GROMACS .gro file of C-alpha atoms in nm:
model
  481
    1UNK     CA    1   8.175  13.012  10.867
    2UNK     CA    2   8.415  13.284  10.993
    3UNK     CA    3   8.379  13.593  10.772
    4UNK     CA    4   8.596  13.825  10.985
    5UNK     CA    5   8.919  13.985  10.865
    6UNK     CA    6   9.198  13.742  10.787
    7UNK     CA    7   9.538  13.835  10.934
    8UNK     CA    8   9.854  13.704  10.772
    9UNK     CA    9  10.133  13.596  11.005
   10UNK     CA   10  10.486  13.471  10.964
   11UNK     CA   11  10.492  13.098  10.887
   12UNK     CA   12  10.767  13.046  11.143
   13UNK     CA   13  10.808  13.162  11.501
   14UNK     CA   14  11.084  13.420  11.531
   15UNK     CA   15  11.395  13.211  11.600
   16UNK     CA   16  11.238  12.961  11.846
   17UNK     CA   17  11.581  12.811  11.906
   18UNK     CA   18  11.686  13.118  12.104
   19UNK     CA   19  11.442  13.037  12.385
   20UNK     CA   20  11.551  12.673  12.400
   21UNK     CA   21  11.917  12.781  12.395
   22UNK     CA   22  11.860  13.015  12.690
   23UNK     CA   23  11.715  12.723  12.887
   24UNK     CA   24  11.991  12.484  12.773
   25UNK     CA   25  12.253  12.729  12.904
   26UNK     CA   26  12.131  12.685  13.264
   27UNK     CA   27  12.264  12.358  13.410
   28UNK     CA   28  12.086  12.414  13.742
   29UNK     CA   29  11.730  12.515  13.816
   30UNK     CA   30  11.560  12.753  14.053
   31UNK     CA   31  11.357  12.485  14.235
   32UNK     CA   32  11.566  12.169  14.209
   33UNK     CA   33  11.940  12.117  14.200
   34UNK     CA   34  12.047  11.889  13.917
   35UNK     CA   35  12.251  11.672  14.151
   36UNK     CA   36  11.939  11.604  14.359
   37UNK     CA   37  11.733  11.450  14.077
   38UNK     CA   38  11.870  11.096  14.112
   39UNK     CA   39  11.794  11.111  14.485
   40UNK     CA   40  11.442  11.237  14.414
   41UNK     CA   41  11.379  10.940  14.184
   42UNK     CA   42  11.518  10.698  14.444
   43UNK     CA   43  11.303  10.861  14.712
   44UNK     CA   44  10.996  10.814  14.493
   45UNK     CA   45  11.062  10.440  14.499
   46UNK     CA   46  11.102  10.435  14.878
   47UNK     CA   47  10.787  10.617  14.985
   48UNK     CA   48  10.534  10.377  14.837
   49UNK     CA   49  10.486  10.011  14.762
   50UNK     CA   50  10.631   9.901  14.430
   51UNK     CA   51  10.682   9.546  14.314
   52UNK     CA   52  10.728   9.373  13.979
   53UNK     CA   53  10.754   8.996  13.954
   54UNK     CA   54  10.732   8.752  13.668
   55UNK     CA   55  10.422   8.533  13.681
   56UNK     CA   56  10.280   8.247  13.471
   57UNK     CA   57  10.060   8.350  13.181
   58UNK     CA   58   9.769   8.177  13.355
   59UNK     CA   59   9.793   8.431  13.640
   60UNK     CA   60   9.745   8.733  13.413
   61UNK     CA   61   9.435   8.925  13.522
   62UNK     CA   62   9.222   9.035  13.227
   63UNK     CA   63   9.452   8.886  12.962
   64UNK     CA   64   9.411   8.560  12.771
   65UNK     CA   65   9.527   8.369  12.465
   66UNK     CA   66   9.244   8.367  12.211
   67UNK     CA   67   9.137   8.015  12.109
   68UNK     CA   68   9.139   8.085  11.735
   69UNK     CA   69   9.475   8.264  11.688
   70UNK     CA   70   9.658   8.224  12.017
   71UNK     CA   71   9.709   8.601  12.028
   72UNK     CA   72   9.756   8.744  12.376
   73UNK     CA   73   9.486   9.009  12.425
   74UNK     CA   74   9.313   9.214  12.695
   75UNK     CA   75   8.951   9.127  12.764
   76UNK     CA   76   8.840   9.485  12.682
   77UNK     CA   77   8.999   9.471  12.338
   78UNK     CA   78   9.198   9.782  12.429
   79UNK     CA   79   9.552   9.860  12.548
   80UNK     CA   80   9.758   9.628  12.324
   81UNK     CA   81   9.792   9.271  12.205
   82UNK     CA   82  10.083   9.036  12.134
   83UNK     CA   83  10.045   8.880  11.790
   84UNK     CA   84  10.261   8.708  11.531
   85UNK     CA   85  10.451   8.877  11.250
   86UNK     CA   86  10.577   8.717  10.929
   87UNK     CA   87  10.827   8.921  10.725
   88UNK     CA   88  11.030   8.876  10.408
   89UNK     CA   89  11.302   9.101  10.270
   90UNK     CA   90  11.511   9.115   9.955
   91UNK     CA   91  11.828   9.234  10.133
   92UNK     CA   92  12.007   9.185  10.463
   93UNK     CA   93  12.124   8.890  10.672
   94UNK     CA   94  11.767   8.773  10.740
   95UNK     CA   95  11.554   8.726  10.426
   96UNK     CA   96  11.254   8.569  10.602
   97UNK     CA   97  11.159   8.547  10.967
   98UNK     CA   98  10.870   8.519  11.211
   99UNK     CA   99  10.838   8.673  11.555
  100UNK     CA  100  10.593   8.790  11.821
  101UNK     CA  101  10.517   9.163  11.802
  102UNK     CA  102  10.313   9.416  11.998
  103UNK     CA  103  10.014   9.559  11.816
  104UNK     CA  104   9.888   9.883  11.969
  105UNK     CA  105   9.687  10.086  11.717
  106UNK     CA  106   9.631  10.377  11.956
  107UNK     CA  107   9.841  10.693  11.926
  108UNK     CA  108   9.984  10.785  12.265
  109UNK     CA  109  10.073  11.127  12.403
  110UNK     CA  110  10.432  11.202  12.502
  111UNK     CA  111  10.380  11.556  12.620
  112UNK     CA  112  10.603  11.800  12.806
  113UNK     CA  113  10.448  12.112  12.960
  114UNK     CA  114  10.667  12.423  12.943
  115UNK     CA  115  10.646  12.755  13.125
  116UNK     CA  116  10.871  13.058  13.130
  117UNK     CA  117  11.013  13.175  13.462
  118UNK     CA  118  11.224  13.491  13.470
  119UNK     CA  119  11.267  13.470  13.093
  120UNK     CA  120  11.381  13.106  13.093
  121UNK     CA  121  11.177  12.807  12.970
  122UNK     CA  122  11.131  12.533  13.229
  123UNK     CA  123  10.980  12.192  13.164
  124UNK     CA  124  10.756  11.997  13.397
  125UNK     CA  125  10.905  11.651  13.434
  126UNK     CA  126  10.762  11.352  13.614
  127UNK     CA  127  10.915  11.088  13.838
  128UNK     CA  128  10.735  10.793  13.682
  129UNK     CA  129  10.735  10.427  13.766
  130UNK     CA  130  10.726  10.179  13.477
  131UNK     CA  131  10.734   9.803  13.544
  132UNK     CA  132  11.002   9.735  13.283
  133UNK     CA  133  11.252   9.997  13.400
  134UNK     CA  134  11.562   9.838  13.557
  135UNK     CA  135  11.539  10.095  13.839
  136UNK     CA  136  11.157  10.137  13.821
  137UNK     CA  137  11.156  10.521  13.843
  138UNK     CA  138  11.290  10.742  13.566
  139UNK     CA  139  11.241  11.099  13.449
  140UNK     CA  140  10.946  11.106  13.211
  141UNK     CA  141  10.739  11.365  13.022
  142UNK     CA  142  10.458  11.551  13.198
  143UNK     CA  143  10.211  11.322  13.025
  144UNK     CA  144  10.309  10.978  12.902
  145UNK     CA  145   9.990  10.794  12.827
  146UNK     CA  146   9.812  10.584  12.569
  147UNK     CA  147   9.462  10.679  12.466
  148UNK     CA  148   9.329  10.392  12.678
  149UNK     CA  149   9.510  10.541  12.979
  150UNK     CA  150   9.403  10.903  12.946
  151UNK     CA  151   9.043  10.810  12.856
  152UNK     CA  152   9.052  10.590  13.170
  153UNK     CA  153   8.967  10.258  13.007
  154UNK     CA  154   9.135  10.099  13.310
  155UNK     CA  155   8.884  10.278  13.541
  156UNK     CA  156   9.176  10.433  13.728
  157UNK     CA  157   9.244  10.790  13.837
  158UNK     CA  158   9.281  11.075  13.586
  159UNK     CA  159   9.616  11.146  13.418
  160UNK     CA  160   9.750  11.473  13.565
  161UNK     CA  161   9.787  11.769  13.325
  162UNK     CA  162   9.646  11.579  13.025
  163UNK     CA  163   9.404  11.868  12.962
  164UNK     CA  164   9.697  12.077  12.833
  165UNK     CA  165   9.747  11.827  12.551
  166UNK     CA  166   9.387  11.754  12.454
  167UNK     CA  167   9.272  12.106  12.366
  168UNK     CA  168   9.098  12.177  12.696
  169UNK     CA  169   9.342  12.450  12.807
  170UNK     CA  170   9.490  12.740  12.607
  171UNK     CA  171   9.853  12.670  12.518
  172UNK     CA  172  10.121  12.769  12.272
  173UNK     CA  173  10.252  12.474  12.072
  174UNK     CA  174  10.631  12.455  12.056
  175UNK     CA  175  10.674  12.103  11.915
  176UNK     CA  176  10.415  11.860  11.778
  177UNK     CA  177  10.499  11.562  11.556
  178UNK     CA  178  10.403  11.195  11.527
  179UNK     CA  179  10.702  10.965  11.564
  180UNK     CA  180  10.737  10.588  11.541
  181UNK     CA  181  10.831  10.348  11.818
  182UNK     CA  182  11.061  10.046  11.801
  183UNK     CA  183  11.011   9.885  11.461
  184UNK     CA  184  11.141   9.548  11.580
  185UNK     CA  185  10.894   9.514  11.867
  186UNK     CA  186  10.592   9.727  11.772
  187UNK     CA  187  10.371   9.692  11.467
  188UNK     CA  188  10.321  10.037  11.312
  189UNK     CA  189  10.305  10.215  11.648
  190UNK     CA  190  10.338  10.591  11.678
  191UNK     CA  191  10.320  10.854  11.949
  192UNK     CA  192  10.250  11.224  11.948
  193UNK     CA  193  10.573  11.398  12.058
  194UNK     CA  194  10.460  11.737  12.182
  195UNK     CA  195  10.575  12.034  12.390
  196UNK     CA  196  10.324  12.305  12.479
  197UNK     CA  197  10.377  12.626  12.672
  198UNK     CA  198  10.130  12.752  12.930
  199UNK     CA  199  10.083  13.088  13.098
  200UNK     CA  200   9.889  12.933  13.387
  201UNK     CA  201  10.026  12.952  13.739
  202UNK     CA  202  10.091  12.588  13.823
  203UNK     CA  203  10.219  12.444  14.144
  204UNK     CA  204  10.366  12.104  14.048
  205UNK     CA  205  10.178  11.810  14.193
  206UNK     CA  206  10.359  11.545  14.392
  207UNK     CA  207  10.597  11.358  14.164
  208UNK     CA  208  10.647  11.653  13.925
  209UNK     CA  209  10.918  11.921  13.910
  210UNK     CA  210  11.019  12.211  13.685
  211UNK     CA  211  11.361  12.162  13.521
  212UNK     CA  212  11.558  12.361  13.265
  213UNK     CA  213  11.673  12.211  12.937
  214UNK     CA  214  12.030  12.242  13.064
  215UNK     CA  215  11.943  12.018  13.357
  216UNK     CA  216  11.785  11.759  13.129
  217UNK     CA  217  12.092  11.762  12.906
  218UNK     CA  218  12.322  11.704  13.201
  219UNK     CA  219  12.102  11.418  13.323
  220UNK     CA  220  12.130  11.249  12.982
  221UNK     CA  221  12.485  11.161  13.083
  222UNK     CA  222  12.354  10.939  13.365
  223UNK     CA  223  12.268  10.575  13.303
  224UNK     CA  224  11.899  10.481  13.315
  225UNK     CA  225  11.774  10.815  13.443
  226UNK     CA  226  11.602  10.996  13.151
  227UNK     CA  227  11.345  10.764  13.000
  228UNK     CA  228  11.296  10.690  12.631
  229UNK     CA  229  10.982  10.899  12.598
  230UNK     CA  230  11.159  11.210  12.727
  231UNK     CA  231  11.453  11.149  12.495
  232UNK     CA  232  11.241  11.122  12.182
  233UNK     CA  233  11.054  11.445  12.260
  234UNK     CA  234  11.382  11.631  12.325
  235UNK     CA  235  11.513  11.512  11.989
  236UNK     CA  236  11.233  11.701  11.813
  237UNK     CA  237  11.338  12.045  11.940
  238UNK     CA  238  11.429  12.305  11.676
  239UNK     CA  239  11.802  12.384  11.637
  240UNK     CA  240  11.929  12.564  11.947
  241UNK     CA  241  12.305  12.563  11.935
  242UNK     CA  242  12.549  12.829  12.042
  243UNK     CA  243  12.836  13.005  11.872
  244UNK     CA  244  13.120  12.773  11.760
  245UNK     CA  245  13.358  13.011  11.938
  246UNK     CA  246  13.199  12.909  12.269
  247UNK     CA  247  13.277  12.539  12.217
  248UNK     CA  248  13.527  12.380  12.451
  249UNK     CA  249  13.715  12.170  12.193
  250UNK     CA  250  13.746  12.097  11.821
  251UNK     CA  251  13.468  11.838  11.833
  252UNK     CA  252  13.238  12.090  11.998
  253UNK     CA  253  13.321  12.350  11.734
  254UNK     CA  254  13.236  12.108  11.453
  255UNK     CA  255  12.920  12.007  11.640
  256UNK     CA  256  12.797  12.367  11.666
  257UNK     CA  257  12.860  12.421  11.297
  258UNK     CA  258  12.667  12.100  11.227
  259UNK     CA  259  12.366  12.235  11.416
  260UNK     CA  260  12.373  12.563  11.223
  261UNK     CA  261  12.118  12.550  10.938
  262UNK     CA  262  12.337  12.788  10.737
  263UNK     CA  263  12.641  12.556  10.737
  264UNK     CA  264  12.737  12.364  10.425
  265UNK     CA  265  12.710  11.984  10.408
  266UNK     CA  266  12.839  11.691  10.206
  267UNK     CA  267  12.498  11.642  10.044
  268UNK     CA  268  12.220  11.886   9.969
  269UNK     CA  269  11.885  11.832  10.136
  270UNK     CA  270  11.728  11.741   9.803
  271UNK     CA  271  12.000  11.482   9.736
  272UNK     CA  272  11.940  11.324  10.077
  273UNK     CA  273  11.564  11.314  10.032
  274UNK     CA  274  11.606  11.157   9.689
  275UNK     CA  275  11.842  10.893   9.826
  276UNK     CA  276  11.609  10.814  10.116
  277UNK     CA  277  11.303  10.798   9.890
  278UNK     CA  278  11.492  10.555   9.666
  279UNK     CA  279  11.579  10.339   9.969
  280UNK     CA  280  11.214  10.319  10.065
  281UNK     CA  281  11.090  10.262   9.712
  282UNK     CA  282  11.322   9.979   9.618
  283UNK     CA  283  11.315   9.776   9.940
  284UNK     CA  284  11.094   9.477   9.878
  285UNK     CA  285  10.994   9.403  10.235
  286UNK     CA  286  10.661   9.252  10.323
  287UNK     CA  287  10.541   9.230  10.684
  288UNK     CA  288  10.203   9.097  10.787
  289UNK     CA  289  10.032   8.999  11.108
  290UNK     CA  290   9.971   8.627  11.157
  291UNK     CA  291   9.842   8.416  11.447
  292UNK     CA  292  10.075   8.386  11.743
  293UNK     CA  293   9.991   8.016  11.767
  294UNK     CA  294  10.229   7.796  11.570
  295UNK     CA  295  10.474   8.079  11.497
  296UNK     CA  296  10.777   7.912  11.334
  297UNK     CA  297  11.086   7.912  11.553
  298UNK     CA  298  10.904   8.016  11.870
  299UNK     CA  299  10.770   7.808  12.158
  300UNK     CA  300  10.523   7.899  12.430
  301UNK     CA  301  10.564   7.758  12.780
  302UNK     CA  302  10.367   7.836  13.095
  303UNK     CA  303  10.585   8.138  13.169
  304UNK     CA  304  10.731   8.269  12.842
  305UNK     CA  305  10.730   8.270  12.463
  306UNK     CA  306  11.089   8.219  12.350
  307UNK     CA  307  11.293   8.174  12.035
  308UNK     CA  308  11.401   7.813  11.989
  309UNK     CA  309  11.769   7.916  11.967
  310UNK     CA  310  11.753   8.122  12.285
  311UNK     CA  311  11.814   8.451  12.099
  312UNK     CA  312  11.641   8.784  12.042
  313UNK     CA  313  11.378   8.821  12.317
  314UNK     CA  314  11.109   8.654  12.525
  315UNK     CA  315  10.748   8.748  12.591
  316UNK     CA  316  10.677   8.720  12.963
  317UNK     CA  317  10.402   8.814  13.208
  318UNK     CA  318  10.445   9.030  13.517
  319UNK     CA  319  10.238   9.124  13.817
  320UNK     CA  320  10.276   9.484  13.930
  321UNK     CA  321  10.207   9.685  14.245
  322UNK     CA  322  10.250  10.061  14.218
  323UNK     CA  323  10.097  10.284  14.485
  324UNK     CA  324  10.137  10.607  14.286
  325UNK     CA  325   9.997  10.501  13.947
  326UNK     CA  326   9.648  10.559  13.807
  327UNK     CA  327   9.580  10.192  13.889
  328UNK     CA  328   9.751  10.056  14.203
  329UNK     CA  329   9.792   9.699  14.081
  330UNK     CA  330   9.773   9.517  13.751
  331UNK     CA  331   9.933   9.247  13.538
  332UNK     CA  332  10.048   9.257  13.177
  333UNK     CA  333  10.277   9.101  12.915
  334UNK     CA  334  10.621   9.252  12.850
  335UNK     CA  335  10.892   9.189  12.593
  336UNK     CA  336  11.224   9.099  12.758
  337UNK     CA  337  11.535   9.119  12.538
  338UNK     CA  338  11.795   8.846  12.580
  339UNK     CA  339  12.088   9.090  12.586
  340UNK     CA  340  12.189   9.456  12.587
  341UNK     CA  341  12.187   9.639  12.257
  342UNK     CA  342  12.431   9.885  12.103
  343UNK     CA  343  12.334  10.200  11.913
  344UNK     CA  344  12.605  10.435  11.787
  345UNK     CA  345  12.673  10.726  11.559
  346UNK     CA  346  13.003  10.731  11.378
  347UNK     CA  347  13.090  11.099  11.344
  348UNK     CA  348  13.357  11.291  11.155
  349UNK     CA  349  13.433  11.649  11.072
  350UNK     CA  350  13.414  11.741  10.705
  351UNK     CA  351  13.538  12.091  10.631
  352UNK     CA  352  13.497  12.176  11.000
  353UNK     CA  353  13.131  12.060  11.007
  354UNK     CA  354  13.038  11.746  11.201
  355UNK     CA  355  12.858  11.475  11.003
  356UNK     CA  356  12.709  11.151  11.138
  357UNK     CA  357  12.669  10.835  10.933
  358UNK     CA  358  12.301  10.740  10.905
  359UNK     CA  359  12.168  10.400  10.802
  360UNK     CA  360  11.847  10.354  10.601
  361UNK     CA  361  11.729  10.065  10.815
  362UNK     CA  362  11.427   9.845  10.740
  363UNK     CA  363  11.235   9.696  11.033
  364UNK     CA  364  10.931   9.472  11.022
  365UNK     CA  365  10.709   9.698  11.231
  366UNK     CA  366  10.761  10.025  11.043
  367UNK     CA  367  10.466  10.170  10.856
  368UNK     CA  368  10.700  10.289  10.578
  369UNK     CA  369  10.941   9.991  10.580
  370UNK     CA  370  11.257  10.202  10.622
  371UNK     CA  371  11.359  10.475  10.865
  372UNK     CA  372  11.693  10.640  10.932
  373UNK     CA  373  11.875  10.462  11.211
  374UNK     CA  374  12.214  10.503  11.378
  375UNK     CA  375  12.530  10.384  11.206
  376UNK     CA  376  12.518  10.079  11.433
  377UNK     CA  377  12.200   9.936  11.585
  378UNK     CA  378  12.199   9.577  11.701
  379UNK     CA  379  12.224   9.340  11.996
  380UNK     CA  380  12.563   9.177  11.929
  381UNK     CA  381  12.481   8.860  12.126
  382UNK     CA  382  12.194   8.783  11.887
  383UNK     CA  383  12.435   8.720  11.601
  384UNK     CA  384  12.729   8.543  11.763
  385UNK     CA  385  12.759   8.194  11.625
  386UNK     CA  386  12.445   8.233  11.413
  387UNK     CA  387  12.625   8.250  11.080
  388UNK     CA  388  12.458   8.582  10.999
  389UNK     CA  389  12.660   8.890  10.918
  390UNK     CA  390  12.654   9.147  11.194
  391UNK     CA  391  12.660   9.523  11.144
  392UNK     CA  392  12.959   9.618  10.924
  393UNK     CA  393  13.060   9.902  11.160
  394UNK     CA  394  13.006   9.720  11.490
  395UNK     CA  395  13.371   9.624  11.545
  396UNK     CA  396  13.479   9.983  11.479
  397UNK     CA  397  13.245  10.099  11.756
  398UNK     CA  398  13.326   9.827  12.009
  399UNK     CA  399  13.703   9.865  11.971
  400UNK     CA  400  13.704  10.246  11.961
  401UNK     CA  401  13.976  10.399  12.183
  402UNK     CA  402  13.845  10.589  12.483
  403UNK     CA  403  13.981  10.915  12.345
  404UNK     CA  404  13.751  10.898  12.042
  405UNK     CA  405  13.427  10.834  12.234
  406UNK     CA  406  13.234  11.160  12.259
  407UNK     CA  407  12.927  11.021  12.432
  408UNK     CA  408  12.868  10.695  12.619
  409UNK     CA  409  12.572  10.606  12.841
  410UNK     CA  410  12.329  10.320  12.894
  411UNK     CA  411  11.961  10.405  12.856
  412UNK     CA  412  11.660  10.182  12.892
  413UNK     CA  413  11.379  10.161  12.640
  414UNK     CA  414  11.002  10.189  12.688
  415UNK     CA  415  10.944  10.055  13.040
  416UNK     CA  416  10.571  10.014  12.989
  417UNK     CA  417  10.619   9.743  12.727
  418UNK     CA  418  10.978   9.616  12.761
  419UNK     CA  419  11.143   9.452  13.061
  420UNK     CA  420  11.505   9.546  13.136
  421UNK     CA  421  11.559   9.657  12.778
  422UNK     CA  422  11.889   9.846  12.779
  423UNK     CA  423  12.095   9.993  12.497
  424UNK     CA  424  12.445  10.135  12.521
  425UNK     CA  425  12.438  10.461  12.326
  426UNK     CA  426  12.766  10.595  12.186
  427UNK     CA  427  12.896  10.870  11.962
  428UNK     CA  428  13.239  10.779  11.824
  429UNK     CA  429  13.453  11.027  11.634
  430UNK     CA  430  13.646  10.856  11.356
  431UNK     CA  431  13.922  10.957  11.122
  432UNK     CA  432  13.848  10.933  10.752
  433UNK     CA  433  14.128  10.677  10.716
  434UNK     CA  434  13.934  10.430  10.935
  435UNK     CA  435  13.636  10.428  10.699
  436UNK     CA  436  13.565  10.289  10.353
  437UNK     CA  437  13.630  10.535  10.072
  438UNK     CA  438  13.256  10.547  10.011
  439UNK     CA  439  12.995  10.424  10.262
  440UNK     CA  440  12.759  10.137  10.176
  441UNK     CA  441  12.472  10.242   9.950
  442UNK     CA  442  12.227  10.233  10.243
  443UNK     CA  443  12.435  10.480  10.448
  444UNK     CA  444  12.477  10.858  10.413
  445UNK     CA  445  12.666  11.131  10.600
  446UNK     CA  446  12.434  11.401  10.737
  447UNK     CA  447  12.464  11.709  10.957
  448UNK     CA  448  12.260  11.761  11.272
  449UNK     CA  449  12.080  12.050  11.105
  450UNK     CA  450  11.969  11.817  10.827
  451UNK     CA  451  11.844  11.568  11.085
  452UNK     CA  452  11.660  11.846  11.268
  453UNK     CA  453  11.479  11.936  10.946
  454UNK     CA  454  11.363  11.577  10.903
  455UNK     CA  455  11.256  11.554  11.268
  456UNK     CA  456  10.989  11.814  11.204
  457UNK     CA  457  10.810  11.528  11.024
  458UNK     CA  458  10.724  11.176  11.131
  459UNK     CA  459  10.874  10.842  11.029
  460UNK     CA  460  11.213  10.968  10.915
  461UNK     CA  461  11.436  10.893  11.216
  462UNK     CA  462  11.379  10.583  11.426
  463UNK     CA  463  11.363  10.595  11.804
  464UNK     CA  464  11.725  10.490  11.857
  465UNK     CA  465  11.850  10.762  11.623
  466UNK     CA  466  11.632  11.016  11.802
  467UNK     CA  467  11.791  10.925  12.134
  468UNK     CA  468  12.136  10.984  11.985
  469UNK     CA  469  12.028  11.319  11.840
  470UNK     CA  470  11.911  11.427  12.187
  471UNK     CA  471  12.241  11.308  12.337
  472UNK     CA  472  12.448  11.491  12.075
  473UNK     CA  473  12.249  11.807  12.142
  474UNK     CA  474  12.331  11.759  12.509
  475UNK     CA  475  12.701  11.719  12.420
  476UNK     CA  476  12.694  12.068  12.274
  477UNK     CA  477  12.591  12.217  12.608
  478UNK     CA  478  12.757  11.983  12.858
  479UNK     CA  479  13.134  12.000  12.827
  480UNK     CA  480  13.246  11.870  13.167
  481UNK     CA  481  13.055  11.542  13.197
   0.00000   0.00000   0.00000
């Protein structure tokens, strides 16, 4: 037991946002020009052998359907499994449903290594191949690995730089929080979103480069370039805005005020927490794992597990060659959505402070039933002709005039588990006259500062909302995209 003198310290770092803001203000880096990043990713794909092709389930190496449940599992019992989910809800267009879902109990590391150069934080980013990415290579965190990966259950090579995130090297923690993954496709899955700062002299290995936060924010305006794992970590940064007087337009001014923790808001933090707690407490949703065999409404063929109405998604198998990964070749299941999704924030200025409309959204895979999602989050094609009511704000987003769209880009989701899963992310500024007098009871207007406070804790904002938070933060620093 340590009996030495105990030294009291401040509970908070002295204005950590200042250091992130200094990095966000630099749209080009010392080692890599921002405009060269897309070419670097394309070059990564050209200098090795990379191939992804759909294969029959029978050709999966190391995977099989168990005879008792029909669940699709790995022979080691590690990595992940595809199982059945049965869910019931007391509200919403779907009151009972069944579906395949990925069960992966391990907590993964989504870690970005930071280092200060000439007084400016830089972040080590990786050009990483994932079999489900539409363009294979995207910009990923320094370490993006499940426990099975970084403990080398696959008997492959070591994960570079993982020692900075497992306590083996001295670091300063800047961000560290458990966050959920997609509640519609994962069962109670979470990852450690973490940024640590090192004082070590590090020469980036092949496939890694130091970038500023300003470069990352500019790259968020490109389709399918910054991967989901990078976006969710960036969303967890502490507030790091700039003076409203530096904003380029009225929207930017309202945005900067929204990021300021001293700005007023429509609802107090206590009121919002009470509302959200009530949403979680009163939702009578039950979700349980069931055998994949005989799942109502789903049929398994030799090559896919599909919904009988041709909607939602398929489970498929792929064979992969990747000359730069820890394992050079493997096969695995992936979830393949049937269509592109839409995720959008409706935003409006209230008293000169930007607010976004958040939705307390239940999903079958969430550990706490409900998390805060975007105003709109759906795949519109899933609901056409189905007789179910689509998102009440979807038409407002899809018909928004170009002049009211403040952010618009297509990003892909987790490429290690989902195949060609793309979502169009938008931020749409709306006039109060276009909205109901009061929002639905499961929606609330919130400032970015209020969202940042919640993002210091896990299971408040879902992964789609976190992407939009990162993109809105980028909008505050990128005014010419």
